[in-house]
Amino acid sequence: MSDLIERSADILATARYAVALTGAGISVESGIPPFRGPGGLWEKIDPMKYAHIDAFLDDPETVWNVLIKNMKTVLDTAQPNPGHIALVDLERLGILKTVITQNVDGLHQMAGNGDVLEFHGNFAWQSCLDCSRRIETALVDLTRIPPRCSCGGILRPDCVFFGEMIPHEALIRSQHVSASCDAMLVIGTSAMVQPAATMPFIAKDNGAVIIEINPEPTPLTSRISDLPLLGDAGSIMPRLVKAIRRRIPPPSQPITPPPMTKHRKAHDTIA
Ligand code: APR
């Protein structure tokens, strides 16, 4: 693993334009379960019955009770973990330009990343099906399910349900930065859901080096990953940042003029 981390650090330390694609795995160490694999949400509930737009429009009360209320409970208290923090460090080092995330938890922004493309929306907001008014999730009154807007309309989370389109700007910009990058970190995604899973292929086709971080191999690992780092983001990402810092010369110290001496004072005045 250390060798792979060192080689990944070589790539990132000299990258002209690095981006990251993240999935549920980067938030697992923040207490948010993934969707697939051991302990995955879709292992417990059928996503087509509870996370598809048709299911929501057919029976919003059930979808609120089974899925959305539980998501709120988990997301209300979630905090960024070392994996998120490391991406902020990479941004501050001038290496990471953009984060494309499939997550709706807002933890990248909470950690401090500036340019975050929310491919599947954000759970921090709800919208009214009737008047489209947006309300902060934290302010939604959950004593009545499904919760209602002041106009009486039913509220829905500003997340992308199965069967819905990806927000246009997020899609176009994600395709653009994927085609522009020379290194892509793919962190904590099973790469099973389109079109997000296409981004690493767009990057690869444009010559980018793919660095994958995931405790399990994914469909990308044997096909396009140049550096598969098999492990948890929360432990690997800080090690990667440390290795990169060893390769970046410390910022040059500002030159402080020597303290004014009697001789110098005399000299300066003459001038
Ligand atoms: N660090 C890194 N990766 C992890 C960790 C960890 N600590 N723990 C688990 N993983 C990996 C798993 O091995 C898995 O490959 O994270 C991945 C999570 O995969 P999914 O649960 O499928 O999540 P994701 O790829 O983000 O799903 C995509 O599907 O259900 C929809 O809209 C939902 O955005 C989601 C999309």
PDB file of C-alpha atoms and ligand atoms in Angstrom:
ATOM      1  CA  MET A   1       0.000   0.000   0.000  1.00  0.00           C
ATOM      2  CA  SER A   2       2.766   2.480   0.888  1.00  0.00           C
ATOM      3  CA  ASP A   3       4.229   2.176  -2.589  1.00  0.00           C
ATOM      4  CA  LEU A   4       0.840   2.887  -4.166  1.00  0.00           C
ATOM      5  CA  ILE A   5       0.402   5.901  -1.865  1.00  0.00           C
ATOM      6  CA  GLU A   6       3.853   7.218  -2.812  1.00  0.00           C
ATOM      7  CA  ARG A   7       3.130   6.790  -6.531  1.00  0.00           C
ATOM      8  CA  SER A   8      -0.268   8.482  -6.110  1.00  0.00           C
ATOM      9  CA  ALA A   9       1.447  11.335  -4.279  1.00  0.00           C
ATOM     10  CA  ASP A  10       3.913  11.722  -7.157  1.00  0.00           C
ATOM     11  CA  ILE A  11       0.988  12.067  -9.573  1.00  0.00           C
ATOM     12  CA  LEU A  12      -1.020  14.477  -7.449  1.00  0.00           C
ATOM     13  CA  ALA A  13       1.921  16.644  -6.377  1.00  0.00           C
ATOM     14  CA  THR A  14       2.610  17.441 -10.035  1.00  0.00           C
ATOM     15  CA  ALA A  15      -1.009  17.401 -11.259  1.00  0.00           C
ATOM     16  CA  ARG A  16      -2.075  20.458 -13.289  1.00  0.00           C
ATOM     17  CA  TYR A  17      -5.813  19.909 -12.683  1.00  0.00           C
ATOM     18  CA  ALA A  18      -6.987  17.220 -10.239  1.00  0.00           C
ATOM     19  CA  VAL A  19     -10.626  16.487  -9.449  1.00  0.00           C
ATOM     20  CA  ALA A  20     -12.381  14.040  -7.136  1.00  0.00           C
ATOM     21  CA  LEU A  21     -15.502  11.916  -7.666  1.00  0.00           C
ATOM     22  CA  THR A  22     -16.988  10.766  -4.359  1.00  0.00           C
ATOM     23  CA  GLY A  23     -19.724   8.383  -3.296  1.00  0.00           C
ATOM     24  CA  ALA A  24     -21.386   7.149  -0.119  1.00  0.00           C
ATOM     25  CA  GLY A  25     -18.203   5.377   0.996  1.00  0.00           C
ATOM     26  CA  ILE A  26     -16.438   8.631   1.936  1.00  0.00           C
ATOM     27  CA  SER A  27     -19.247   9.358   4.434  1.00  0.00           C
ATOM     28  CA  VAL A  28     -19.398   5.882   6.001  1.00  0.00           C
ATOM     29  CA  GLU A  29     -16.868   6.955   8.659  1.00  0.00           C
ATOM     30  CA  SER A  30     -19.225   9.881   9.443  1.00  0.00           C
ATOM     31  CA  GLY A  31     -21.876   7.344  10.462  1.00  0.00           C
ATOM     32  CA  ILE A  32     -23.884   7.441   7.206  1.00  0.00           C
ATOM     33  CA  PRO A  33     -24.509   3.912   5.868  1.00  0.00           C
ATOM     34  CA  PRO A  34     -23.709   3.207   2.186  1.00  0.00           C
ATOM     35  CA  PHE A  35     -26.417   2.129  -0.231  1.00  0.00           C
ATOM     36  CA  ARG A  36     -24.878  -1.149  -1.373  1.00  0.00           C
ATOM     37  CA  GLY A  37     -22.702  -3.844   0.133  1.00  0.00           C
ATOM     38  CA  PRO A  38     -22.580  -4.874   3.800  1.00  0.00           C
ATOM     39  CA  GLY A  39     -24.877  -2.661   5.926  1.00  0.00           C
ATOM     40  CA  GLY A  40     -26.134  -0.927   2.774  1.00  0.00           C
ATOM     41  CA  LEU A  41     -29.512   0.859   2.869  1.00  0.00           C
ATOM     42  CA  TRP A  42     -30.728  -0.961  -0.289  1.00  0.00           C
ATOM     43  CA  GLU A  43     -29.986  -4.259   1.470  1.00  0.00           C
ATOM     44  CA  LYS A  44     -32.814  -3.337   3.858  1.00  0.00           C
ATOM     45  CA  ILE A  45     -35.306  -1.498   1.647  1.00  0.00           C
ATOM     46  CA  ASP A  46     -36.074  -1.800  -2.078  1.00  0.00           C
ATOM     47  CA  PRO A  47     -34.874   1.386  -3.807  1.00  0.00           C
ATOM     48  CA  MET A  48     -37.427   1.006  -6.587  1.00  0.00           C
ATOM     49  CA  LYS A  49     -40.238   0.903  -3.975  1.00  0.00           C
ATOM     50  CA  TYR A  50     -38.964   3.750  -1.799  1.00  0.00           C
ATOM     51  CA  ALA A  51     -36.434   5.859  -3.766  1.00  0.00           C
ATOM     52  CA  HIS A  52     -38.043   6.122  -7.223  1.00  0.00           C
ATOM     53  CA  ILE A  53     -39.954   9.305  -8.164  1.00  0.00           C
ATOM     54  CA  ASP A  54     -43.015   7.292  -9.223  1.00  0.00           C
ATOM     55  CA  ALA A  55     -43.118   5.623  -5.790  1.00  0.00           C
ATOM     56  CA  PHE A  56     -42.873   9.025  -4.106  1.00  0.00           C
ATOM     57  CA  LEU A  57     -45.645  10.591  -6.215  1.00  0.00           C
ATOM     58  CA  ASP A  58     -47.851   7.482  -5.730  1.00  0.00           C
ATOM     59  CA  ASP A  59     -47.425   7.330  -1.943  1.00  0.00           C
ATOM     60  CA  PRO A  60     -45.406  10.213  -0.439  1.00  0.00           C
ATOM     61  CA  GLU A  61     -46.473   9.294   3.111  1.00  0.00           C
ATOM     62  CA  THR A  62     -44.874   5.840   2.946  1.00  0.00           C
ATOM     63  CA  VAL A  63     -41.688   7.133   1.297  1.00  0.00           C
ATOM     64  CA  TRP A  64     -41.411   9.827   3.964  1.00  0.00           C
ATOM     65  CA  ASN A  65     -41.942   7.309   6.780  1.00  0.00           C
ATOM     66  CA  VAL A  66     -39.691   4.546   5.452  1.00  0.00           C
ATOM     67  CA  LEU A  67     -36.847   6.508   3.793  1.00  0.00           C
ATOM     68  CA  ILE A  68     -36.773  10.297   4.147  1.00  0.00           C
ATOM     69  CA  LYS A  69     -37.383  10.628   7.913  1.00  0.00           C
ATOM     70  CA  ASN A  70     -34.584   8.128   8.595  1.00  0.00           C
ATOM     71  CA  MET A  71     -32.236   9.957   6.236  1.00  0.00           C
ATOM     72  CA  LYS A  72     -32.966  13.171   8.148  1.00  0.00           C
ATOM     73  CA  THR A  73     -32.171  11.555  11.494  1.00  0.00           C
ATOM     74  CA  VAL A  74     -28.798  10.308  10.215  1.00  0.00           C
ATOM     75  CA  LEU A  75     -27.827  13.444   8.264  1.00  0.00           C
ATOM     76  CA  ASP A  76     -28.850  15.882  11.027  1.00  0.00           C
ATOM     77  CA  THR A  77     -25.882  14.878  13.188  1.00  0.00           C
ATOM     78  CA  ALA A  78     -23.289  13.775  10.608  1.00  0.00           C
ATOM     79  CA  GLN A  79     -19.917  15.556  10.613  1.00  0.00           C
ATOM     80  CA  PRO A  80     -17.038  15.506   8.087  1.00  0.00           C
ATOM     81  CA  ASN A  81     -14.364  12.845   8.742  1.00  0.00           C
ATOM     82  CA  PRO A  82     -10.608  12.774   7.916  1.00  0.00           C
ATOM     83  CA  GLY A  83     -11.436  11.691   4.354  1.00  0.00           C
ATOM     84  CA  HIS A  84     -13.431  14.905   3.766  1.00  0.00           C
ATOM     85  CA  ILE A  85     -10.826  17.019   5.552  1.00  0.00           C
ATOM     86  CA  ALA A  86      -8.035  15.626   3.356  1.00  0.00           C
ATOM     87  CA  LEU A  87      -9.876  16.811   0.236  1.00  0.00           C
ATOM     88  CA  VAL A  88      -9.978  20.305   1.719  1.00  0.00           C
ATOM     89  CA  ASP A  89      -6.229  20.072   2.380  1.00  0.00           C
ATOM     90  CA  LEU A  90      -5.675  19.122  -1.286  1.00  0.00           C
ATOM     91  CA  GLU A  91      -7.761  22.105  -2.376  1.00  0.00           C
ATOM     92  CA  ARG A  92      -5.735  24.433  -0.115  1.00  0.00           C
ATOM     93  CA  LEU A  93      -2.509  23.009  -1.573  1.00  0.00           C
ATOM     94  CA  GLY A  94      -3.831  24.145  -4.960  1.00  0.00           C
ATOM     95  CA  ILE A  95      -4.014  20.546  -6.243  1.00  0.00           C
ATOM     96  CA  LEU A  96      -7.735  19.715  -6.103  1.00  0.00           C
ATOM     97  CA  LYS A  97      -9.926  21.963  -8.236  1.00  0.00           C
ATOM     98  CA  THR A  98     -13.389  20.418  -8.003  1.00  0.00           C
ATOM     99  CA  VAL A  99     -15.294  17.716  -6.108  1.00  0.00           C
ATOM    100  CA  ILE A 100     -18.045  15.874  -7.998  1.00  0.00           C
ATOM    101  CA  THR A 101     -20.176  14.171  -5.344  1.00  0.00           C
ATOM    102  CA  GLN A 102     -23.042  11.718  -5.538  1.00  0.00           C
ATOM    103  CA  ASN A 103     -23.704  12.370  -1.848  1.00  0.00           C
ATOM    104  CA  VAL A 104     -26.590  14.546  -0.656  1.00  0.00           C
ATOM    105  CA  ASP A 105     -25.116  15.051   2.850  1.00  0.00           C
ATOM    106  CA  GLY A 106     -23.359  18.393   2.241  1.00  0.00           C
ATOM    107  CA  LEU A 107     -20.271  17.183   4.178  1.00  0.00           C
ATOM    108  CA  HIS A 108     -17.752  18.376   1.565  1.00  0.00           C
ATOM    109  CA  GLN A 109     -19.022  21.930   1.864  1.00  0.00           C
ATOM    110  CA  MET A 110     -19.219  21.604   5.662  1.00  0.00           C
ATOM    111  CA  ALA A 111     -15.555  20.496   5.653  1.00  0.00           C
ATOM    112  CA  GLY A 112     -14.602  23.519   3.560  1.00  0.00           C
ATOM    113  CA  ASN A 113     -14.374  22.518  -0.099  1.00  0.00           C
ATOM    114  CA  GLY A 114     -15.204  25.436  -2.378  1.00  0.00           C
ATOM    115  CA  ASP A 115     -16.212  23.916  -5.730  1.00  0.00           C
ATOM    116  CA  VAL A 116     -18.571  20.991  -5.086  1.00  0.00           C
ATOM    117  CA  LEU A 117     -20.831  19.646  -7.862  1.00  0.00           C
ATOM    118  CA  GLU A 118     -23.850  17.944  -6.287  1.00  0.00           C
ATOM    119  CA  PHE A 119     -24.742  15.317  -8.862  1.00  0.00           C
ATOM    120  CA  HIS A 120     -27.713  13.993  -6.875  1.00  0.00           C
ATOM    121  CA  GLY A 121     -28.803  17.211  -5.189  1.00  0.00           C
ATOM    122  CA  ASN A 122     -28.673  18.093  -1.506  1.00  0.00           C
ATOM    123  CA  PHE A 123     -30.846  16.951   1.400  1.00  0.00           C
ATOM    124  CA  ALA A 124     -30.504  20.298   3.194  1.00  0.00           C
ATOM    125  CA  TRP A 125     -33.452  21.640   1.196  1.00  0.00           C
ATOM    126  CA  GLN A 126     -37.022  20.589   0.503  1.00  0.00           C
ATOM    127  CA  SER A 127     -39.254  21.837  -2.314  1.00  0.00           C
ATOM    128  CA  CYS A 128     -43.030  22.099  -2.581  1.00  0.00           C
ATOM    129  CA  LEU A 129     -44.579  19.937  -5.314  1.00  0.00           C
ATOM    130  CA  ASP A 130     -47.266  22.618  -5.880  1.00  0.00           C
ATOM    131  CA  CYS A 131     -45.623  26.055  -5.587  1.00  0.00           C
ATOM    132  CA  SER A 132     -41.940  24.975  -5.826  1.00  0.00           C
ATOM    133  CA  ARG A 133     -41.078  27.053  -2.780  1.00  0.00           C
ATOM    134  CA  ARG A 134     -37.869  25.829  -1.149  1.00  0.00           C
ATOM    135  CA  ILE A 135     -37.605  25.314   2.605  1.00  0.00           C
ATOM    136  CA  GLU A 136     -34.605  24.341   4.708  1.00  0.00           C
ATOM    137  CA  THR A 137     -34.972  20.701   5.825  1.00  0.00           C
ATOM    138  CA  ALA A 138     -34.007  21.747   9.349  1.00  0.00           C
ATOM    139  CA  LEU A 139     -37.137  23.984   9.461  1.00  0.00           C
ATOM    140  CA  VAL A 140     -39.610  21.403   8.173  1.00  0.00           C
ATOM    141  CA  ASP A 141     -42.359  20.467  10.643  1.00  0.00           C
ATOM    142  CA  LEU A 142     -42.384  16.656  10.750  1.00  0.00           C
ATOM    143  CA  THR A 143     -45.352  16.326  13.106  1.00  0.00           C
ATOM    144  CA  ARG A 144     -47.444  15.736   9.971  1.00  0.00           C
ATOM    145  CA  ILE A 145     -46.277  13.202   7.322  1.00  0.00           C
ATOM    146  CA  PRO A 146     -45.912  13.955   4.498  1.00  0.00           C
ATOM    147  CA  PRO A 147     -44.921  17.444   5.600  1.00  0.00           C
ATOM    148  CA  ARG A 148     -46.653  20.351   3.899  1.00  0.00           C
ATOM    149  CA  CYS A 149     -45.688  23.735   2.530  1.00  0.00           C
ATOM    150  CA  SER A 150     -47.614  26.813   3.747  1.00  0.00           C
ATOM    151  CA  CYS A 151     -49.518  26.588   0.446  1.00  0.00           C
ATOM    152  CA  GLY A 152     -50.654  23.100   1.441  1.00  0.00           C
ATOM    153  CA  GLY A 153     -48.448  21.348  -1.126  1.00  0.00           C
ATOM    154  CA  ILE A 154     -46.413  18.233  -0.241  1.00  0.00           C
ATOM    155  CA  LEU A 155     -42.704  18.721   0.391  1.00  0.00           C
ATOM    156  CA  ARG A 156     -40.028  16.593  -1.262  1.00  0.00           C
ATOM    157  CA  PRO A 157     -36.236  16.568  -0.668  1.00  0.00           C
ATOM    158  CA  ASP A 158     -34.057  18.380  -3.257  1.00  0.00           C
ATOM    159  CA  CYS A 159     -32.365  15.061  -3.996  1.00  0.00           C
ATOM    160  CA  VAL A 160     -32.492  13.127  -7.263  1.00  0.00           C
ATOM    161  CA  PHE A 161     -34.831  10.140  -6.988  1.00  0.00           C
ATOM    162  CA  PHE A 162     -34.339   7.178  -9.320  1.00  0.00           C
ATOM    163  CA  GLY A 163     -36.191   7.980 -12.542  1.00  0.00           C
ATOM    164  CA  GLU A 164     -35.267  11.676 -12.373  1.00  0.00           C
ATOM    165  CA  MET A 165     -32.752  13.738 -14.365  1.00  0.00           C
ATOM    166  CA  ILE A 166     -29.399  14.878 -12.993  1.00  0.00           C
ATOM    167  CA  PRO A 167     -29.401  18.661 -12.314  1.00  0.00           C
ATOM    168  CA  HIS A 168     -28.356  20.153 -15.665  1.00  0.00           C
ATOM    169  CA  GLU A 169     -25.538  22.444 -14.495  1.00  0.00           C
ATOM    170  CA  ALA A 170     -24.033  19.739 -12.274  1.00  0.00           C
ATOM    171  CA  LEU A 171     -24.060  17.273 -15.196  1.00  0.00           C
ATOM    172  CA  ILE A 172     -22.533  19.648 -17.764  1.00  0.00           C
ATOM    173  CA  ARG A 173     -19.853  20.950 -15.411  1.00  0.00           C
ATOM    174  CA  SER A 174     -18.999  17.425 -14.200  1.00  0.00           C
ATOM    175  CA  GLN A 175     -18.497  16.269 -17.771  1.00  0.00           C
ATOM    176  CA  HIS A 176     -16.350  19.330 -18.437  1.00  0.00           C
ATOM    177  CA  VAL A 177     -14.060  18.991 -15.416  1.00  0.00           C
ATOM    178  CA  SER A 178     -13.763  15.224 -15.985  1.00  0.00           C
ATOM    179  CA  ALA A 179     -12.627  15.887 -19.564  1.00  0.00           C
ATOM    180  CA  SER A 180     -10.197  18.582 -18.371  1.00  0.00           C
ATOM    181  CA  CYS A 181      -8.469  16.856 -15.458  1.00  0.00           C
ATOM    182  CA  ASP A 182      -5.114  15.091 -15.561  1.00  0.00           C
ATOM    183  CA  ALA A 183      -5.781  13.178 -12.336  1.00  0.00           C
ATOM    184  CA  MET A 184      -9.039  11.900 -10.853  1.00  0.00           C
ATOM    185  CA  LEU A 185      -9.482  10.619  -7.301  1.00  0.00           C
ATOM    186  CA  VAL A 186     -12.427   8.173  -7.234  1.00  0.00           C
ATOM    187  CA  ILE A 187     -13.371   7.746  -3.584  1.00  0.00           C
ATOM    188  CA  GLY A 188     -16.003   5.501  -2.014  1.00  0.00           C
ATOM    189  CA  THR A 189     -18.261   4.747  -4.951  1.00  0.00           C
ATOM    190  CA  SER A 190     -19.397   1.331  -6.230  1.00  0.00           C
ATOM    191  CA  ALA A 191     -19.485   2.944  -9.702  1.00  0.00           C
ATOM    192  CA  MET A 192     -22.800   1.198 -10.357  1.00  0.00           C
ATOM    193  CA  VAL A 193     -25.028   4.217 -10.998  1.00  0.00           C
ATOM    194  CA  GLN A 194     -25.093   6.183 -14.237  1.00  0.00           C
ATOM    195  CA  PRO A 195     -24.312   8.778 -15.388  1.00  0.00           C
ATOM    196  CA  ALA A 196     -22.001   9.467 -12.405  1.00  0.00           C
ATOM    197  CA  ALA A 197     -20.048   6.252 -13.069  1.00  0.00           C
ATOM    198  CA  THR A 198     -19.216   7.556 -16.557  1.00  0.00           C
ATOM    199  CA  MET A 199     -17.063  10.416 -15.235  1.00  0.00           C
ATOM    200  CA  PRO A 200     -13.936   8.291 -14.563  1.00  0.00           C
ATOM    201  CA  PHE A 201     -14.152   6.935 -18.114  1.00  0.00           C
ATOM    202  CA  ILE A 202     -14.391  10.474 -19.538  1.00  0.00           C
ATOM    203  CA  ALA A 203     -11.320  11.406 -17.484  1.00  0.00           C
ATOM    204  CA  LYS A 204      -9.434   8.279 -18.568  1.00  0.00           C
ATOM    205  CA  ASP A 205     -10.270   8.875 -22.235  1.00  0.00           C
ATOM    206  CA  ASN A 206      -8.709  12.328 -21.858  1.00  0.00           C
ATOM    207  CA  GLY A 207      -5.490  10.933 -20.477  1.00  0.00           C
ATOM    208  CA  ALA A 208      -6.104  11.384 -16.751  1.00  0.00           C
ATOM    209  CA  VAL A 209      -4.572   9.069 -14.140  1.00  0.00           C
ATOM    210  CA  ILE A 210      -7.293   7.317 -12.103  1.00  0.00           C
ATOM    211  CA  ILE A 211      -6.559   6.893  -8.389  1.00  0.00           C
ATOM    212  CA  GLU A 212      -9.281   4.789  -6.746  1.00  0.00           C
ATOM    213  CA  ILE A 213      -9.856   4.590  -2.972  1.00  0.00           C
ATOM    214  CA  ASN A 214     -12.223   1.895  -1.793  1.00  0.00           C
ATOM    215  CA  PRO A 215     -11.903  -1.075   0.583  1.00  0.00           C
ATOM    216  CA  GLU A 216     -13.483  -3.272  -2.108  1.00  0.00           C
ATOM    217  CA  PRO A 217     -12.663  -3.631  -5.818  1.00  0.00           C
ATOM    218  CA  THR A 218     -15.266  -2.053  -8.114  1.00  0.00           C
ATOM    219  CA  PRO A 219     -15.996  -2.353 -11.872  1.00  0.00           C
ATOM    220  CA  LEU A 220     -13.419   0.434 -12.317  1.00  0.00           C
ATOM    221  CA  THR A 221     -10.589  -1.355 -10.507  1.00  0.00           C
ATOM    222  CA  SER A 222      -9.753  -3.908 -13.204  1.00  0.00           C
ATOM    223  CA  ARG A 223     -10.755  -1.673 -16.131  1.00  0.00           C
ATOM    224  CA  ILE A 224      -9.427   1.867 -15.714  1.00  0.00           C
ATOM    225  CA  SER A 225      -7.924   2.390 -12.238  1.00  0.00           C
ATOM    226  CA  ASP A 226      -4.185   3.098 -12.529  1.00  0.00           C
ATOM    227  CA  LEU A 227      -3.649   3.196  -8.773  1.00  0.00           C
ATOM    228  CA  PRO A 228      -6.226   1.190  -6.768  1.00  0.00           C
ATOM    229  CA  LEU A 229      -5.763   2.001  -3.078  1.00  0.00           C
ATOM    230  CA  LEU A 230      -7.814  -0.665  -1.327  1.00  0.00           C
ATOM    231  CA  GLY A 231      -8.776   0.716   2.077  1.00  0.00           C
ATOM    232  CA  ASP A 232     -10.936   3.213   3.961  1.00  0.00           C
ATOM    233  CA  ALA A 233     -10.903   6.841   2.794  1.00  0.00           C
ATOM    234  CA  GLY A 234     -10.580   8.087   6.372  1.00  0.00           C
ATOM    235  CA  SER A 235      -7.229   6.367   6.824  1.00  0.00           C
ATOM    236  CA  ILE A 236      -5.801   6.479   3.287  1.00  0.00           C
ATOM    237  CA  MET A 237      -6.582  10.107   2.378  1.00  0.00           C
ATOM    238  CA  PRO A 238      -4.632  11.678   5.304  1.00  0.00           C
ATOM    239  CA  ARG A 239      -1.644   9.429   4.457  1.00  0.00           C
ATOM    240  CA  LEU A 240      -1.864  10.593   0.854  1.00  0.00           C
ATOM    241  CA  VAL A 241      -1.884  14.272   1.890  1.00  0.00           C
ATOM    242  CA  LYS A 242       1.120  13.682   4.162  1.00  0.00           C
ATOM    243  CA  ALA A 243       3.052  12.044   1.304  1.00  0.00           C
ATOM    244  CA  ILE A 244       2.142  14.945  -1.016  1.00  0.00           C
ATOM    245  CA  ARG A 245       3.272  17.539   1.550  1.00  0.00           C
ATOM    246  CA  ARG A 246       6.702  15.827   1.579  1.00  0.00           C
ATOM    247  CA  ARG A 247       6.938  16.550  -2.127  1.00  0.00           C
ATOM    248  CA  ILE A 248       5.865  20.180  -2.013  1.00  0.00           C
ATOM    249  CA  PRO A 249       8.564  22.645  -0.910  1.00  0.00           C
ATOM    250  CA  PRO A 250       7.361  24.725   2.053  1.00  0.00           C
ATOM    251  CA  PRO A 251       6.155  28.193   1.017  1.00  0.00           C
ATOM    252  CA  SER A 252       9.183  30.519   0.760  1.00  0.00           C
ATOM    253  CA  GLN A 253       9.618  32.614   3.915  1.00  0.00           C
ATOM    254  CA  PRO A 254       9.032  36.348   3.309  1.00  0.00           C
ATOM    255  CA  ILE A 255      12.416  38.167   3.364  1.00  0.00           C
ATOM    256  CA  THR A 256      12.467  40.338   6.474  1.00  0.00           C
ATOM    257  CA  PRO A 257      14.930  43.225   6.246  1.00  0.00           C
ATOM    258  CA  PRO A 258      17.577  43.236   9.042  1.00  0.00           C
ATOM    259  CA  PRO A 259      16.650  45.489  12.001  1.00  0.00           C
ATOM    260  CA  MET A 260      17.478  49.149  11.550  1.00  0.00           C
ATOM    261  CA  THR A 261      20.997  49.846  12.975  1.00  0.00           C
ATOM    262  CA  LYS A 262      22.314  53.338  13.803  1.00  0.00           C
ATOM    263  CA  HIS A 263      24.675  52.988  10.769  1.00  0.00           C
ATOM    264  CA  ARG A 264      21.847  52.040   8.417  1.00  0.00           C
ATOM    265  CA  LYS A 265      19.597  54.805   9.715  1.00  0.00           C
ATOM    266  CA  ALA A 266      22.345  57.352   8.856  1.00  0.00           C
ATOM    267  CA  HIS A 267      22.878  55.748   5.430  1.00  0.00           C
ATOM    268  CA  ASP A 268      19.194  55.754   4.528  1.00  0.00           C
ATOM    269  CA  THR A 269      18.651  59.381   5.396  1.00  0.00           C
ATOM    270  CA  ILE A 270      21.488  60.433   3.100  1.00  0.00           C
ATOM    271  CA  ALA A 271      19.707  58.629   0.288  1.00  0.00           C
TER     272      ALA A 271
HETATM  273  N1  APR B   1     -13.972   4.459   2.500  1.00  0.00           N
HETATM  274  C1  APR B   1     -14.047   4.361   1.137  1.00  0.00           C
HETATM  275  N2  APR B   1     -14.988   3.602   0.489  1.00  0.00           N
HETATM  276  C2  APR B   1     -15.860   2.905   1.257  1.00  0.00           C
HETATM  277  C3  APR B   1     -15.823   2.936   2.681  1.00  0.00           C
HETATM  278  C4  APR B   1     -14.826   3.766   3.296  1.00  0.00           C
HETATM  279  N3  APR B   1     -14.734   3.875   4.633  1.00  0.00           N
HETATM  280  N4  APR B   1     -16.813   2.127   3.150  1.00  0.00           N
HETATM  281  C5  APR B   1     -17.450   1.598   2.053  1.00  0.00           C
HETATM  282  N5  APR B   1     -16.858   2.056   0.927  1.00  0.00           N
HETATM  283  C6  APR B   1     -17.225   1.768  -0.470  1.00  0.00           C
HETATM  284  C7  APR B   1     -17.946   0.443  -0.691  1.00  0.00           C
HETATM  285  O1  APR B   1     -17.025  -0.624  -0.879  1.00  0.00           O
HETATM  286  C8  APR B   1     -18.735   0.742  -1.975  1.00  0.00           C
HETATM  287  O2  APR B   1     -17.972   0.396  -3.129  1.00  0.00           O
HETATM  288  O3  APR B   1     -18.107   2.756  -0.887  1.00  0.00           O
HETATM  289  C9  APR B   1     -18.923   2.259  -1.942  1.00  0.00           C
HETATM  290  C10 APR B   1     -20.352   2.707  -1.667  1.00  0.00           C
HETATM  291  O4  APR B   1     -21.128   2.306  -2.762  1.00  0.00           O
HETATM  292  P1  APR B   1     -22.692   2.658  -2.826  1.00  0.00           P
HETATM  293  O5  APR B   1     -23.300   2.385  -1.530  1.00  0.00           O
HETATM  294  O6  APR B   1     -23.212   1.981  -4.036  1.00  0.00           O
HETATM  295  O7  APR B   1     -22.708   4.246  -2.996  1.00  0.00           O
HETATM  296  P2  APR B   1     -22.547   5.124  -4.303  1.00  0.00           P
HETATM  297  O8  APR B   1     -21.580   4.538  -5.248  1.00  0.00           O
HETATM  298  O9  APR B   1     -22.296   6.501  -3.849  1.00  0.00           O
HETATM  299  O10 APR B   1     -24.042   5.033  -4.919  1.00  0.00           O
HETATM  300  C11 APR B   1     -24.342   5.831  -6.024  1.00  0.00           C
HETATM  301  O11 APR B   1     -26.641   5.209  -5.915  1.00  0.00           O
HETATM  302  O12 APR B   1     -28.320   4.672  -4.559  1.00  0.00           O
HETATM  303  C12 APR B   1     -27.871   5.659  -5.369  1.00  0.00           C
HETATM  304  O13 APR B   1     -28.268   7.972  -5.283  1.00  0.00           O
HETATM  305  C13 APR B   1     -27.618   6.945  -4.624  1.00  0.00           C
HETATM  306  O14 APR B   1     -25.751   8.465  -4.852  1.00  0.00           O
HETATM  307  C14 APR B   1     -26.103   7.115  -4.722  1.00  0.00           C
HETATM  308  C15 APR B   1     -25.762   6.311  -5.950  1.00  0.00           C
END
